[in-house]
Tab-separated table of C-alpha atoms in Angstrom:
chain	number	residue	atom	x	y	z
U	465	UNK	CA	0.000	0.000	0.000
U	466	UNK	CA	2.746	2.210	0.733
U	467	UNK	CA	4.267	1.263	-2.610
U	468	UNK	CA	1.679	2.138	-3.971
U	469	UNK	CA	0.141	5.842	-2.200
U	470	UNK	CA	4.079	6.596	-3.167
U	471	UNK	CA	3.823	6.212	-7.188
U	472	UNK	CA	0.454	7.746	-7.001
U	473	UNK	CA	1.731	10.584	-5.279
U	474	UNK	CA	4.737	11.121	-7.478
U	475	UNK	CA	2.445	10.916	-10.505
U	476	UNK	CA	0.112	13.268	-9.010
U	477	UNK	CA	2.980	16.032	-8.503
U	478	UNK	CA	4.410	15.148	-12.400
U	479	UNK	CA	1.229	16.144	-13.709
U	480	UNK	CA	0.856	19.261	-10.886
U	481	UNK	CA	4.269	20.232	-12.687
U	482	UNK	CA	3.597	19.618	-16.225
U	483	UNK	CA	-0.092	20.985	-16.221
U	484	UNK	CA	-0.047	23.735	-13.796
U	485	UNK	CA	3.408	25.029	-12.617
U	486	UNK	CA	5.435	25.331	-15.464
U	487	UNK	CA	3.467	26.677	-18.346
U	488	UNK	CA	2.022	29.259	-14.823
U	489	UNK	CA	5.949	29.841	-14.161
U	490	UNK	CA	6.755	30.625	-17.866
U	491	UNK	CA	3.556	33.203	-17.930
U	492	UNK	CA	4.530	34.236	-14.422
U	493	UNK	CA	8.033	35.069	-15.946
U	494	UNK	CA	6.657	36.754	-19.026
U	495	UNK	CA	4.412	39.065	-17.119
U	496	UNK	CA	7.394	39.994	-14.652
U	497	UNK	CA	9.577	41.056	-18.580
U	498	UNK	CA	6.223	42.737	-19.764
U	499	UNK	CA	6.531	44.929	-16.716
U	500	UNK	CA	10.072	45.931	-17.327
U	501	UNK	CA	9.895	46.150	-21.129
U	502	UNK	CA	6.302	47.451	-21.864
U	503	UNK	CA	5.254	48.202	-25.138
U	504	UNK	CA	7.940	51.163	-25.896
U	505	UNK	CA	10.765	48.467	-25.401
U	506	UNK	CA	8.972	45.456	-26.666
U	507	UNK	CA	12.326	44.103	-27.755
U	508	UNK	CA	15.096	45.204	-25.951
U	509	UNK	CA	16.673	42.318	-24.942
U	510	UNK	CA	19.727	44.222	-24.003
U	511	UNK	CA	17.143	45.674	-21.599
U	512	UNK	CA	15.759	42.462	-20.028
U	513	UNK	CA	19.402	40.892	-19.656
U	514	UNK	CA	20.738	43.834	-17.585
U	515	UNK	CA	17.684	43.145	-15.366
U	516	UNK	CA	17.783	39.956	-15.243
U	517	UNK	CA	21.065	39.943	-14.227
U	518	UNK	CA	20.811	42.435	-11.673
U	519	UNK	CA	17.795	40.399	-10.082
U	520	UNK	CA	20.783	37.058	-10.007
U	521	UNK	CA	23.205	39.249	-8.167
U	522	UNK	CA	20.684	40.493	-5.709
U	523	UNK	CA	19.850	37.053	-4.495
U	524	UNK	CA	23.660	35.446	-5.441
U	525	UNK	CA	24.513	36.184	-1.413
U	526	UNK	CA	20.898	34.899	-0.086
U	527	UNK	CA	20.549	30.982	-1.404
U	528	UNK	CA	17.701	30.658	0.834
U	529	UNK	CA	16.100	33.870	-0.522
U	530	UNK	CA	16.457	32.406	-3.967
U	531	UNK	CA	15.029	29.272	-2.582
U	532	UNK	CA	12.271	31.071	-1.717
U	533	UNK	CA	11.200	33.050	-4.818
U	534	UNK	CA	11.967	29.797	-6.982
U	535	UNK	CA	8.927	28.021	-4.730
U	536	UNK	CA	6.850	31.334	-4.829
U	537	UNK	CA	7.077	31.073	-8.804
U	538	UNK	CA	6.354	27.821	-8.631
U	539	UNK	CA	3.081	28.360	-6.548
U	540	UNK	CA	2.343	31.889	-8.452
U	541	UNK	CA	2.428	29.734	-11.538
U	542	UNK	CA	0.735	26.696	-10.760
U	543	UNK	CA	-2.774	29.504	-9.344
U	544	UNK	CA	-2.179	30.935	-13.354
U	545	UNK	CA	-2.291	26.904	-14.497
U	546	UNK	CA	-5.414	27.116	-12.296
U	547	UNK	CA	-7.246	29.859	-13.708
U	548	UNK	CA	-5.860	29.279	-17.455
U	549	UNK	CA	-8.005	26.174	-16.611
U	550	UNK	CA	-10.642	27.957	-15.601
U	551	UNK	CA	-11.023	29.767	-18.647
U	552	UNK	CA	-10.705	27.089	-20.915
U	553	UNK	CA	-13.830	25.623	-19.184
U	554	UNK	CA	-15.600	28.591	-19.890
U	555	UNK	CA	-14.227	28.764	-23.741
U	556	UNK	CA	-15.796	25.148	-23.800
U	557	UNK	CA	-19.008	26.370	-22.455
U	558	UNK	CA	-18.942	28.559	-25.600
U	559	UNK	CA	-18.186	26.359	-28.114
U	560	UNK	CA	-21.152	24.270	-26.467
U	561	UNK	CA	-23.517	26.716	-25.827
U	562	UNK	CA	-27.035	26.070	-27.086
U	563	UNK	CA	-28.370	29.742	-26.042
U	564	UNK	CA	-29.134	32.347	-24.566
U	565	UNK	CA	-31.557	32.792	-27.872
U	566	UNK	CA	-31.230	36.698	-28.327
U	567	UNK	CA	-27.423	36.021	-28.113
U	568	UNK	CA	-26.942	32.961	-29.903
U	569	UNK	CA	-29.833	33.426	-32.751
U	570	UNK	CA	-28.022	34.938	-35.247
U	571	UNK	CA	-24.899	32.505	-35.421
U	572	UNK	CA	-27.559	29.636	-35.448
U	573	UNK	CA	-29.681	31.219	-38.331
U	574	UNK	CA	-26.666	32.152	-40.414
U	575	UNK	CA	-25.238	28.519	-39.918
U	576	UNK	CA	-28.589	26.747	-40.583
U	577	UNK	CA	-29.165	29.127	-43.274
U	578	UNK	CA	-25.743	27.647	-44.907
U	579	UNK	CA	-26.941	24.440	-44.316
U	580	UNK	CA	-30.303	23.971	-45.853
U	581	UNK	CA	-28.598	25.935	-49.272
U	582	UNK	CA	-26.143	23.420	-49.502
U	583	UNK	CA	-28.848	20.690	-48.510
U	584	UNK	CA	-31.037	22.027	-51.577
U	585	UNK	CA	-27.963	22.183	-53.617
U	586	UNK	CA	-27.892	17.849	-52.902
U	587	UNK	CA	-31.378	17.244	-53.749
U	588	UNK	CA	-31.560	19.401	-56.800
U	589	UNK	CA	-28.074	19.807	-58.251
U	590	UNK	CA	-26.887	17.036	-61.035
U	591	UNK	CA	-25.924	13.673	-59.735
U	592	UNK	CA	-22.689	13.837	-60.933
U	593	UNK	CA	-21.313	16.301	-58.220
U	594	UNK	CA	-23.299	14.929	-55.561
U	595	UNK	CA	-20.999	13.657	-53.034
U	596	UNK	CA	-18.498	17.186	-53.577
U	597	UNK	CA	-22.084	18.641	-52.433
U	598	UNK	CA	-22.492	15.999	-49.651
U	599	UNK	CA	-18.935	16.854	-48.276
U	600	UNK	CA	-19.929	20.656	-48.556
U	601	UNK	CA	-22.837	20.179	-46.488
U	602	UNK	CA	-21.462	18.173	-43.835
U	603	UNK	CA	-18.562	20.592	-43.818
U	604	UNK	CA	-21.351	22.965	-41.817
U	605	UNK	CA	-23.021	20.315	-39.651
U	606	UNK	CA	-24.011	16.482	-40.384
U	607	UNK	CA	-27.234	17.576	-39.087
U	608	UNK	CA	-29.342	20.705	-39.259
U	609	UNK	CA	-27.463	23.546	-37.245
U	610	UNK	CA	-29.094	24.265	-33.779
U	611	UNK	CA	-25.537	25.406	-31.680
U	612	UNK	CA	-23.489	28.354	-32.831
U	613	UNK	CA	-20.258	26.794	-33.030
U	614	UNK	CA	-19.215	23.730	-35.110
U	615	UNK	CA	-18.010	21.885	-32.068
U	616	UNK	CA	-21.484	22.394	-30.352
U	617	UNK	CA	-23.188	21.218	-33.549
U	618	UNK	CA	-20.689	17.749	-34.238
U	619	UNK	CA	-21.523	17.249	-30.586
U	620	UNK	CA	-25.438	17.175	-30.744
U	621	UNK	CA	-25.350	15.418	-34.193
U	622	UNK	CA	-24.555	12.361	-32.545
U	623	UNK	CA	-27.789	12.355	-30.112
U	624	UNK	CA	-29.927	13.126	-33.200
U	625	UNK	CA	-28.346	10.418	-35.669
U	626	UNK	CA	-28.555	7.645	-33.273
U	627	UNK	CA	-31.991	8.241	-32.489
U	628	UNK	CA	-32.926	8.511	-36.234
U	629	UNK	CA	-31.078	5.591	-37.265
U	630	UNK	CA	-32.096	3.544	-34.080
U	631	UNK	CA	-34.907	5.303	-31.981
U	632	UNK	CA	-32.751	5.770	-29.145
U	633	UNK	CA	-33.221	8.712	-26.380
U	634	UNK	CA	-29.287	9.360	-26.581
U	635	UNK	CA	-29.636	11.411	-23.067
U	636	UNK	CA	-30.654	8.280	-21.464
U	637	UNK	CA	-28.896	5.451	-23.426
U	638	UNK	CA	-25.729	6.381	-22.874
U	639	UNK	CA	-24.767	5.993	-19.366
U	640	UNK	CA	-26.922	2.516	-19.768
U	641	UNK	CA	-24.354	1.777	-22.544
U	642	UNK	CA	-21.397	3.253	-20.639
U	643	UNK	CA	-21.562	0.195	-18.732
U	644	UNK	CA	-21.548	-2.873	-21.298
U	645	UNK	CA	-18.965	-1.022	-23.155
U	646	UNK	CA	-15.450	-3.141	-22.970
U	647	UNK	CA	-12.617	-1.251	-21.282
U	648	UNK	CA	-10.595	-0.324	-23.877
U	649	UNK	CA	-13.591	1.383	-25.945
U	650	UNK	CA	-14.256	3.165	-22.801
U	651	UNK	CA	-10.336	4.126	-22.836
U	652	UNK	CA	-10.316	5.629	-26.151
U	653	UNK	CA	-13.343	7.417	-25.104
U	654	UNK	CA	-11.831	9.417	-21.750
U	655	UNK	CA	-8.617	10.304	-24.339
U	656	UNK	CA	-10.844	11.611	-26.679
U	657	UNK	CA	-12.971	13.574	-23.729
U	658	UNK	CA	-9.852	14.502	-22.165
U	659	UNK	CA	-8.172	16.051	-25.782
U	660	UNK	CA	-11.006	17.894	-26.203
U	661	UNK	CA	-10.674	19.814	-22.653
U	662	UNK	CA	-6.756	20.134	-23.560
U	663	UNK	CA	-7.727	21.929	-26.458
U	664	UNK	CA	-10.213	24.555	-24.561
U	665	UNK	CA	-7.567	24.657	-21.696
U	666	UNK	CA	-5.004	25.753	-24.551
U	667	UNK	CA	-7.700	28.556	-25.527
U	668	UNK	CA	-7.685	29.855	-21.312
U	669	UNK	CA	-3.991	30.268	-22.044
U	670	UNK	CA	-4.513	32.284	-24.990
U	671	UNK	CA	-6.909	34.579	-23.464
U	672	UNK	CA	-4.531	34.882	-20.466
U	673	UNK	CA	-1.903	35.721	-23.451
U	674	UNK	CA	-3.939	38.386	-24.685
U	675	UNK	CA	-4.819	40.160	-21.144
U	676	UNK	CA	-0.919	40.439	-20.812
U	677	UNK	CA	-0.631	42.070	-24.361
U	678	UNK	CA	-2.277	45.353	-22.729
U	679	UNK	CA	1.123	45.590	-21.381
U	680	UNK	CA	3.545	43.493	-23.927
U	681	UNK	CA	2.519	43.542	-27.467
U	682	UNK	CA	4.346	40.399	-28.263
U	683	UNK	CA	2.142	38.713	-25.754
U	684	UNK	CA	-1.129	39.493	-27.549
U	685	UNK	CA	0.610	37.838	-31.044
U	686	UNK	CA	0.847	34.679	-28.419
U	687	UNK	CA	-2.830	34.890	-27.682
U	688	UNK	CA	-3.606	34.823	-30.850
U	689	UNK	CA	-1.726	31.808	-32.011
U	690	UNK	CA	-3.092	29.910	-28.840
U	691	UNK	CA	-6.398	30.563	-29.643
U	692	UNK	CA	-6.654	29.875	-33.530
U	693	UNK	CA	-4.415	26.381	-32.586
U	694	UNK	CA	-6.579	25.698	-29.591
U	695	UNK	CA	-9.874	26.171	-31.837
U	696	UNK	CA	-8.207	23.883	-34.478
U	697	UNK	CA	-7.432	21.392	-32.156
U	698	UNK	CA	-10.632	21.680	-30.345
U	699	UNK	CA	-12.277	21.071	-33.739
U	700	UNK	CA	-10.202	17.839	-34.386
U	701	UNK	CA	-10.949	16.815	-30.990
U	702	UNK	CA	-14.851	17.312	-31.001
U	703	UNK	CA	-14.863	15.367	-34.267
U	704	UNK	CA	-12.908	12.830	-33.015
U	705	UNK	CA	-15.118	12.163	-29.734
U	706	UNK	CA	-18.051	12.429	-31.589
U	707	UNK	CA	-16.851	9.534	-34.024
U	708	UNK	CA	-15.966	7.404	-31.369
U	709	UNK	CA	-19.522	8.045	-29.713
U	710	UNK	CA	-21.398	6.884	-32.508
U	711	UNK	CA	-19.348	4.058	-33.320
U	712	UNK	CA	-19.567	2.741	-29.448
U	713	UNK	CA	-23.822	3.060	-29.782
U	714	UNK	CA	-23.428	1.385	-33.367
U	715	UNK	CA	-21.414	-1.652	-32.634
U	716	UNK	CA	-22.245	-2.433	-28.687
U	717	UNK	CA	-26.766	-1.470	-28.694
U	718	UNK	CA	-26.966	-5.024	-29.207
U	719	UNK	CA	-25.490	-5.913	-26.636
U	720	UNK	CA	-26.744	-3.485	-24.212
U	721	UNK	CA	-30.572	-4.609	-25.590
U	722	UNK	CA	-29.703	-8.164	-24.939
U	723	UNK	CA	-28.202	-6.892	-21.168
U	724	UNK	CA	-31.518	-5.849	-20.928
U	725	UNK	CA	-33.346	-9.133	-22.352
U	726	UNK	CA	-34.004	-8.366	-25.143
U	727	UNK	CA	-33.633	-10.235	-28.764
U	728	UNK	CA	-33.092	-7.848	-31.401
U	729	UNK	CA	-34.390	-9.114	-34.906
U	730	UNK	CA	-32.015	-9.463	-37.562
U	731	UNK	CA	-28.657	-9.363	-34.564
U	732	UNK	CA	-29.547	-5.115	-34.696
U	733	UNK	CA	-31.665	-2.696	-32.911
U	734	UNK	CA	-34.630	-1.458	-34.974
U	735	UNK	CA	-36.153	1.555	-34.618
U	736	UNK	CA	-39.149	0.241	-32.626
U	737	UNK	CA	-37.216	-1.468	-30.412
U	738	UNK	CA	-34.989	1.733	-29.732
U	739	UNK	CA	-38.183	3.626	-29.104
U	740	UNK	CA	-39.858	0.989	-26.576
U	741	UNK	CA	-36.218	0.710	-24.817
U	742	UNK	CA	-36.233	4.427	-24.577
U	743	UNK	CA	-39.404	4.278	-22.669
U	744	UNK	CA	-38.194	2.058	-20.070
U	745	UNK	CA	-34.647	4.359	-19.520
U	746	UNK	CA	-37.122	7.423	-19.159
U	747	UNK	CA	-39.316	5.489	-16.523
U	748	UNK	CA	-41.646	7.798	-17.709
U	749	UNK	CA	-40.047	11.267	-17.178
């Protein structure tokens, strides 16, 4: 037990350091050049060496005062880690939101209208340049836009696929279906859940980038590039999870129908079978 309260505490603090304190102690470092550079002497590095090195010989004669500010930059930076964090979970609440309406409307209508002209441009355009239509299409949602963002809207596509295809109440299925699902599935899943936070987490540190280029122009060019490869990556990410979703309900609802004693026709789940199975996870809610 020992053994083993030991590794888990020496993972624990690898992560603390990889996640938190460093990339906090690098911005914590920045912001302390920002306020000796500002934007008039964005680039002096002649500038920031001299200080720097007159910070060194202050503490070069107090080893425990260096001590000191080394743990203090270590705790400043892992609080940053924390609230980069913190915004990232708010940038994912964005790129999930489903409302407010008088907010929201306008990205939705402009997205759905997109969506319905390419849809028209499927049914009624030649069949010879249907699937370059298709891929056009789907390149705006797989299903008819109701989030503002394209991660909100490959999220939600999922729930409304599987219960066209099958007649499943994705809302309630899927914890059901969390459970028959064999480890590793389940494995590929949390990677795929926890890519997608990395990805908004990268976005917090971009907008924490940007908040320090009111004082270091450089900083805001950071910002910028954090946020554009954070999107991208939160893009890739959302896709990703939501493939991974719908293949788990397509290959394991058998086996969560026969869990539940059931024998679906034909080794599938129908649609009427989804539907009556959804019934019995709503217990009538």
């Amino acid at each position: 037990m020992n053994t083993l309260l030991s590794a888990l505490g020496k993972s624990l603090a690898e992560r603390w350091v990889q996640l938190l304190a460093l990339p906090g102690a690098l911005f914590t470092a920045l912001a302390a050049a920002a306020s000796v550079l500002g934007h008039r002497h964005a680039l002096d590095w002649r500038l920031l060496s001299s200080s720097a090195e007159d910070l060194v010989a202050g503490y070069d004669r107090r080893p425990v005062s260096a001590l000191l500010l080394a743990a203090a930059l270590l705790l400043i930076g892992a609080a940053v880690g924390l609230l980069a964090r913190g915004l990232g979970s708010l940038v994912e609440k964005v790129w999930l939101a489903s409302g407010p309406r008088w907010l929201v409307g306008g990205l939705v209508r402009r997205r759905r209208h997109r969506w319905n002209t390419e849809e028209d441009a499927v049914v009624t355009g030649p069949a010879a340049a249907a699937a370059s239509r298709v891929e056009a299409r789907n390149a705006v949602a797989l299903t008819e836009p109701a989030r503002p963002a394209w991660i909100g809207d490959r999220l939600r596509s999922v729930g409304v696929r599987v219960q066209g295809q099958y007649g499943l109440d994705f809302t309630f299925t899927w914890p059901r279906l969390w459970i028959v699902l064999p480890e590793p599935c389940r494995d590929d899943l949390i990677t795929a859940r926890a890519a997608l936070t990395s990805a908004s987490t990268q976005s917090g540190w971009g907008l924490l980038y940007l908040c320090l280029g009111a004082q270091w122009w450089p900083a805001a060019l950071a910002g910028v590039v954090l946020l554009l490869l954070g999107r991208r990556r939160g893009r890739d990410a959302a896709g990703n999870l939501a493939d991974l979703t719908e293949s788990a309900v397509d290959v394991y609802a058998v086996d969560l129908a026969r869990a539940l004693g059931e024998d679906p026709p034909s080794g599938h789940v129908t649609p009427a079978l989804g539907r009556q199975l959804s019934e019995r996870f709503r217990k009538g809610a």
